[in-house]
Structures are given as C-alpha cells and as structure tokens.
PDB file of N, CA and C in Angstrom:
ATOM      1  N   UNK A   1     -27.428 -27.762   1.122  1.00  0.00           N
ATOM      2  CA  UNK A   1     -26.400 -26.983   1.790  1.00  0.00           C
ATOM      3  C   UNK A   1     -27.081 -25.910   2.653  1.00  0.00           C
ATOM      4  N   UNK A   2     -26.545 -26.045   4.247  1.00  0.00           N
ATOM      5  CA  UNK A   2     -27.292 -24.454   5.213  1.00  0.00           C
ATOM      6  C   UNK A   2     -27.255 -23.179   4.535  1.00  0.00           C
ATOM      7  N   UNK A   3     -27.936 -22.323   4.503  1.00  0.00           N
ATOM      8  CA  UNK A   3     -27.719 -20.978   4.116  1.00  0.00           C
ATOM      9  C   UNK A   3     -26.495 -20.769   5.795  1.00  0.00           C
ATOM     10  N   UNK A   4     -25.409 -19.756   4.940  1.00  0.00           N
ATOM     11  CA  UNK A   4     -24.959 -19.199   6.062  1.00  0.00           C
ATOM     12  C   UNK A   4     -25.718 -17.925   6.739  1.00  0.00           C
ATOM     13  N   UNK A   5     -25.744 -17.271   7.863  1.00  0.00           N
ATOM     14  CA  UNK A   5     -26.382 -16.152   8.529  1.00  0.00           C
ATOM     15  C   UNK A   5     -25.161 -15.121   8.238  1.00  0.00           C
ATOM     16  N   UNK A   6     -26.037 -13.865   7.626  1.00  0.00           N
ATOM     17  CA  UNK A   6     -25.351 -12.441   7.536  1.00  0.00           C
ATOM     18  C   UNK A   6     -25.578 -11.617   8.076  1.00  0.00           C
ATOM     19  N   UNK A   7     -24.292 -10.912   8.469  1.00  0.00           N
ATOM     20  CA  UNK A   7     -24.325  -9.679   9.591  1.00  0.00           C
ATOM     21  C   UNK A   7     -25.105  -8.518   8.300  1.00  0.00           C
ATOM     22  N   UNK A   8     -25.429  -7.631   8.996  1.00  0.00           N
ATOM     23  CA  UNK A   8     -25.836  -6.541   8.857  1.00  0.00           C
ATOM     24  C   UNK A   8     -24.514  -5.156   8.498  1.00  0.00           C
ATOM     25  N   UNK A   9     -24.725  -4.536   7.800  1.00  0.00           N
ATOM     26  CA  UNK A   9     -23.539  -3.700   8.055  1.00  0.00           C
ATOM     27  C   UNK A   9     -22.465  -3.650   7.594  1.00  0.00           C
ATOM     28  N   UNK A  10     -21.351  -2.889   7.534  1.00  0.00           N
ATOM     29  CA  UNK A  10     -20.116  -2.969   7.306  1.00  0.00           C
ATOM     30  C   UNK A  10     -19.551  -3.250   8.071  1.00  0.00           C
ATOM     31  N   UNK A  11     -18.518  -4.259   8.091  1.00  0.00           N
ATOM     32  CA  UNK A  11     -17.444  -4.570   8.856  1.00  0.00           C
ATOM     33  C   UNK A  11     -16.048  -5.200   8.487  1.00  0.00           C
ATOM     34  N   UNK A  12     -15.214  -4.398   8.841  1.00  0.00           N
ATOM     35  CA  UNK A  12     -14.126  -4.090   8.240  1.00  0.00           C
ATOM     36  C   UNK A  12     -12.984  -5.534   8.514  1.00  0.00           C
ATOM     37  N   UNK A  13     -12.562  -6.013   8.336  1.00  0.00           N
ATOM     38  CA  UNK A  13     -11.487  -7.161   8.463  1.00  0.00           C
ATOM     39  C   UNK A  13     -10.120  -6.779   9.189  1.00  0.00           C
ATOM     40  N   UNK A  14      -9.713  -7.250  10.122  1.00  0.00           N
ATOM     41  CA  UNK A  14      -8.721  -6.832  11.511  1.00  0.00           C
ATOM     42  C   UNK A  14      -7.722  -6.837   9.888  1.00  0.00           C
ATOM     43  N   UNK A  15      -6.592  -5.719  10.185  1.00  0.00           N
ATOM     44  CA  UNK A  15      -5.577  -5.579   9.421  1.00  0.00           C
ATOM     45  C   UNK A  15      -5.306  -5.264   8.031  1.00  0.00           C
ATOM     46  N   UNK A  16      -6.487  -5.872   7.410  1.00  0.00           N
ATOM     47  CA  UNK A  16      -6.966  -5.520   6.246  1.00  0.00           C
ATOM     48  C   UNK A  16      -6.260  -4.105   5.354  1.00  0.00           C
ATOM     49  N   UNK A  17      -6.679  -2.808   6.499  1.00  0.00           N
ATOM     50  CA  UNK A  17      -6.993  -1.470   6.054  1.00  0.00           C
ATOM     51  C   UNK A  17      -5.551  -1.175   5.858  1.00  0.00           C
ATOM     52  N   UNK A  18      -4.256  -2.127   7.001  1.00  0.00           N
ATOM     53  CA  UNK A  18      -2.846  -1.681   6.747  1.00  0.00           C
ATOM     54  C   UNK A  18      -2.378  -1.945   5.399  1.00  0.00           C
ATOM     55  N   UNK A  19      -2.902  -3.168   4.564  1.00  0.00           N
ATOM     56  CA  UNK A  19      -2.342  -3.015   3.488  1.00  0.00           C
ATOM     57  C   UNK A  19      -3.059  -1.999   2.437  1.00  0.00           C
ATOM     58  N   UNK A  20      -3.924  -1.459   2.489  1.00  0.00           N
ATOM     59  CA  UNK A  20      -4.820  -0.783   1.570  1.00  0.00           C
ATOM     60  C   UNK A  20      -3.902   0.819   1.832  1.00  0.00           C
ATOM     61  N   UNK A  21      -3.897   1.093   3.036  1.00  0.00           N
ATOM     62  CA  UNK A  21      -3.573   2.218   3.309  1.00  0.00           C
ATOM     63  C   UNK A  21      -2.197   2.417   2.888  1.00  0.00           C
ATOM     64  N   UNK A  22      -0.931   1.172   2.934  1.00  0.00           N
ATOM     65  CA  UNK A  22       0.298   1.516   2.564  1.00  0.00           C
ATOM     66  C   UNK A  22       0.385   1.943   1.007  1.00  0.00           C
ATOM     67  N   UNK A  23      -0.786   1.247  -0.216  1.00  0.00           N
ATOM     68  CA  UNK A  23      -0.352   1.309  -1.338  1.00  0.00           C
ATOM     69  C   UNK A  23      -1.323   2.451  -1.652  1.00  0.00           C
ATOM     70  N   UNK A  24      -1.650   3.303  -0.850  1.00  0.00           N
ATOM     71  CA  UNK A  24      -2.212   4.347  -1.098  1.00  0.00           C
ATOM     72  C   UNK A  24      -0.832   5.475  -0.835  1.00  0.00           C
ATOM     73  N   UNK A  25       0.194   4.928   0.143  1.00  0.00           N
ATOM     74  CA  UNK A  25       1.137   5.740   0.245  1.00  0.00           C
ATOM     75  C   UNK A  25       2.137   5.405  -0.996  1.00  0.00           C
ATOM     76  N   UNK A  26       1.685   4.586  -1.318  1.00  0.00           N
ATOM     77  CA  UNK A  26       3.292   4.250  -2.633  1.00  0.00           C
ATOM     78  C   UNK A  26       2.517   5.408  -3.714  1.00  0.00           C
ATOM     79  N   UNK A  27       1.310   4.996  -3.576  1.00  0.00           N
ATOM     80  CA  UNK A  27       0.554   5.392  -5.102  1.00  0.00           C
ATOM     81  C   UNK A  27       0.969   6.980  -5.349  1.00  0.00           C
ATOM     82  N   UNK A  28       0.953   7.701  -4.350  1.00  0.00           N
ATOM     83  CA  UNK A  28       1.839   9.057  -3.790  1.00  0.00           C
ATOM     84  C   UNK A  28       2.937   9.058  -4.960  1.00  0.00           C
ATOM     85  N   UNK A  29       3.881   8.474  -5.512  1.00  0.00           N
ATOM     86  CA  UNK A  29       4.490   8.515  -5.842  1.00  0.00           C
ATOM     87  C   UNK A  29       4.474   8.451  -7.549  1.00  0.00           C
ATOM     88  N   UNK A  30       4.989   9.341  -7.834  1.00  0.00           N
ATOM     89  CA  UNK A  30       4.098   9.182  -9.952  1.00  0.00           C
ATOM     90  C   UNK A  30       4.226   8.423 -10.452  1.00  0.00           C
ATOM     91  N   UNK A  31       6.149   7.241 -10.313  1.00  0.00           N
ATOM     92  CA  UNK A  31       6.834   6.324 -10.793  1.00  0.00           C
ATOM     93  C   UNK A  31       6.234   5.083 -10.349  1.00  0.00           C
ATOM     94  N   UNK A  32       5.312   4.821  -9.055  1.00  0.00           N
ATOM     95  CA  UNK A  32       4.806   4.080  -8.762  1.00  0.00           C
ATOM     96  C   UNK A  32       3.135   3.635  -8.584  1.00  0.00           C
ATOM     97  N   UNK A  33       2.757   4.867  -9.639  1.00  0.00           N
ATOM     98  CA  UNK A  33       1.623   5.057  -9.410  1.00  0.00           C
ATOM     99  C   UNK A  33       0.809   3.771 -10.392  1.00  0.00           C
ATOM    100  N   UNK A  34       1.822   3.862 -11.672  1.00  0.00           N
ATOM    101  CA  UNK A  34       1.634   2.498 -12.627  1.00  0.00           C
ATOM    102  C   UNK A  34       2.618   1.777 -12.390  1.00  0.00           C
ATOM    103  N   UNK A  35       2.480   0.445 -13.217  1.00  0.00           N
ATOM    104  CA  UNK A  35       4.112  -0.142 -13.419  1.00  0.00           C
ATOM    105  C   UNK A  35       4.228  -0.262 -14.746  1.00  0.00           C
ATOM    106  N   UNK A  36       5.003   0.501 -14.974  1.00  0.00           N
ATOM    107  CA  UNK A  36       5.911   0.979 -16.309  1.00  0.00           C
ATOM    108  C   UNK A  36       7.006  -0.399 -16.173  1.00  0.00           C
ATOM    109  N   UNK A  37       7.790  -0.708 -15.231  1.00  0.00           N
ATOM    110  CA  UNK A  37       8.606  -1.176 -15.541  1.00  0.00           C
ATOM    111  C   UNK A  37       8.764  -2.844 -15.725  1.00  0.00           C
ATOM    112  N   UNK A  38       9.745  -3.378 -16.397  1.00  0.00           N
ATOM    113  CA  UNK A  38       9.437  -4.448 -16.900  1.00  0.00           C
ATOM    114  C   UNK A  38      10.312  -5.807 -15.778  1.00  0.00           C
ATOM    115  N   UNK A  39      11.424  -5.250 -15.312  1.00  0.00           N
ATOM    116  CA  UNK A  39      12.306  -5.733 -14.505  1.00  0.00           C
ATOM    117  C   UNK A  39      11.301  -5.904 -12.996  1.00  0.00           C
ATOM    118  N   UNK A  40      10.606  -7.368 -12.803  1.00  0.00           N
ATOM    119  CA  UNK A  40      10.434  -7.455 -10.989  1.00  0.00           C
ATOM    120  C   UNK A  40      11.086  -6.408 -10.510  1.00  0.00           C
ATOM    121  N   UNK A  41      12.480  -6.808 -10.213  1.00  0.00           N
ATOM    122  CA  UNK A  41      13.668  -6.099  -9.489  1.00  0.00           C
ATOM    123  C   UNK A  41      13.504  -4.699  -9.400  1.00  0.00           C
ATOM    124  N   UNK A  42      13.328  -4.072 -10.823  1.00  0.00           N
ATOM    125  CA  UNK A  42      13.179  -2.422 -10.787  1.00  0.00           C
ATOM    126  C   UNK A  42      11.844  -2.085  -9.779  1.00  0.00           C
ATOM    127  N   UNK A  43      10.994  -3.032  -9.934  1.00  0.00           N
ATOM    128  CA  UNK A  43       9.762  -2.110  -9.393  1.00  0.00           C
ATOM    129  C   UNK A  43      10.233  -2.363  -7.754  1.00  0.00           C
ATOM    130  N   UNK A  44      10.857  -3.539  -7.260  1.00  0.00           N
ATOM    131  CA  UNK A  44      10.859  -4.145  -6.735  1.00  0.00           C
ATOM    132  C   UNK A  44      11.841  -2.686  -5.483  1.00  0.00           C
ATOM    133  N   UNK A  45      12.910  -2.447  -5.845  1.00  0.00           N
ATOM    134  CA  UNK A  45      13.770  -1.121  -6.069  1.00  0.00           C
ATOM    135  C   UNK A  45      12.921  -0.046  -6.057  1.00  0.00           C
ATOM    136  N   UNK A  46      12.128   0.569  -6.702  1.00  0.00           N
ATOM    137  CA  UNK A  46      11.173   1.967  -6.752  1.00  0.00           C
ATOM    138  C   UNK A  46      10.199   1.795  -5.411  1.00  0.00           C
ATOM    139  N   UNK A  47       9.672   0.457  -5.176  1.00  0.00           N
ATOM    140  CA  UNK A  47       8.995   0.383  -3.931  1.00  0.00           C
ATOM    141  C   UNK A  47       9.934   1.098  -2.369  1.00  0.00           C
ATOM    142  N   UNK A  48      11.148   0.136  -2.411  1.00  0.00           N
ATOM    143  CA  UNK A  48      11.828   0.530  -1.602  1.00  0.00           C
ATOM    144  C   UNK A  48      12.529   1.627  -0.993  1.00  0.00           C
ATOM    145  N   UNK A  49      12.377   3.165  -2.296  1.00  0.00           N
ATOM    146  CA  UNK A  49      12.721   4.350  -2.505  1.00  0.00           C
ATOM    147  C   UNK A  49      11.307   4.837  -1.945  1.00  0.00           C
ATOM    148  N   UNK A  50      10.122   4.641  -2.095  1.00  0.00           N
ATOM    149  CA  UNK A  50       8.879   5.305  -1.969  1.00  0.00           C
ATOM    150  C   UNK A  50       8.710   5.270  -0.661  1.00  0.00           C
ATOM    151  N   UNK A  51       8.973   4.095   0.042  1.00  0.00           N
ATOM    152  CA  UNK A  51       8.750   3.914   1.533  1.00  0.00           C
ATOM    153  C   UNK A  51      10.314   4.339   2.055  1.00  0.00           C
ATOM    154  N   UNK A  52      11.354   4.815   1.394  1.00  0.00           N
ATOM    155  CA  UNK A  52      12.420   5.478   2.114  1.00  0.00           C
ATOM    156  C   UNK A  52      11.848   6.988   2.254  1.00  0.00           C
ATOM    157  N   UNK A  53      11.279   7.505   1.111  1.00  0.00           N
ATOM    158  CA  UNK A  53      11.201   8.799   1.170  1.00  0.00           C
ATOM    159  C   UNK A  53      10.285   9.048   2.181  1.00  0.00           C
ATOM    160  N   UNK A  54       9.083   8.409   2.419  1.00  0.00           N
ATOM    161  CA  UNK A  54       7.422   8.371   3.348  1.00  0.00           C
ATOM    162  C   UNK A  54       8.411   8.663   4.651  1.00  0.00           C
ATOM    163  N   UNK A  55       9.663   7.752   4.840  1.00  0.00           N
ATOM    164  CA  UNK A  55      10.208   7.188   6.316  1.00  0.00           C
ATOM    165  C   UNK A  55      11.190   8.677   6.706  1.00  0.00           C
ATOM    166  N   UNK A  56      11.781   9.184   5.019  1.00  0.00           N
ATOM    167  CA  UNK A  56      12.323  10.740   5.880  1.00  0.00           C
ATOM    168  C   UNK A  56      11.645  11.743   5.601  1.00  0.00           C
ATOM    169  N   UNK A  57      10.405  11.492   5.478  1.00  0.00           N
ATOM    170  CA  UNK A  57       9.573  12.597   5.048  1.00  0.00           C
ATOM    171  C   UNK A  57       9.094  12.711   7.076  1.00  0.00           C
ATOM    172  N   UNK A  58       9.068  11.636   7.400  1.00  0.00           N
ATOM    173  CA  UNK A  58       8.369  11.690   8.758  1.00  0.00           C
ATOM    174  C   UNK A  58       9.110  12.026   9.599  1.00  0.00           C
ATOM    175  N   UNK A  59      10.571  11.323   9.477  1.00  0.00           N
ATOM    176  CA  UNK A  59      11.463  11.639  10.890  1.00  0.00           C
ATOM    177  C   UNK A  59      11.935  12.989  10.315  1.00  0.00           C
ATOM    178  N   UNK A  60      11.923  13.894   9.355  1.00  0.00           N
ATOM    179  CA  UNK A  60      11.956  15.088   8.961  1.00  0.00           C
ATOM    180  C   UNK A  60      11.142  16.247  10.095  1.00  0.00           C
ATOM    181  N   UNK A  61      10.194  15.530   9.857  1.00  0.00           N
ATOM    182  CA  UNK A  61       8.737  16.443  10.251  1.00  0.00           C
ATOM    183  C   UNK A  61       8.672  16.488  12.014  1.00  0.00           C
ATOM    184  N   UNK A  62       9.629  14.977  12.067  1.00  0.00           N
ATOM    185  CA  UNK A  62       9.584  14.842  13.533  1.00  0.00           C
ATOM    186  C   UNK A  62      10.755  15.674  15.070  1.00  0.00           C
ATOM    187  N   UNK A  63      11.514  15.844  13.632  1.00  0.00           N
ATOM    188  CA  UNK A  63      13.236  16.546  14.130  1.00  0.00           C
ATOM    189  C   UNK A  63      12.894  18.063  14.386  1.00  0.00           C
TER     190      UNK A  63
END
C-alpha cells in the first residue's frame, strides 16, 4: 500500500469550526451543559430554548 504524503501544519477543515463553535454556545447554558435528560424530545426542546435565547440575546444588543 503507497504511503500517503502529509502536509505540515495545522489545517483546519472548511466548516468544521461552525459546528464546534455553536455547541460551545449551547454549552453556555447550565441545563445544557450535560444531558440530564432522558426524553430525546426534552433535550431536543432545551436545545431550541438555548439558541432562542443566543438569537434575543443578539437582536437585543442590536436594537
């Protein structure tokens, strides 16, 4: 089997960083920081509150 050739360096993966960076914004949140809960649905629900609050935390800041 060829050896493959390696870059040098760090290099970061196109898009990658958007998902890393959003669950750094949930993690913000204490209820979502673990999952406590047992219900998909509930967490499923607490996600959707975390990124409501991020969304009027901004157009807040923006008004």
């Amino acid at each position: 089997m060829p050896e493959l050739p390696r870059e040098e360096g760090f290099k970061p993966l196109p898009k990658r960083w958007v998902v890393g960076r959003t669950f750094a914004w949930l993690g913000r949140n204490r209820r979502l920081a673990k999952d406590y809960e047992q219900n998909p649905r509930v967490s499923e629900a607490w996600v959707y509150l975390g990124m409501l609050r991020l969304l009027v935390k901004r157009l807040a800041r923006a008004a």
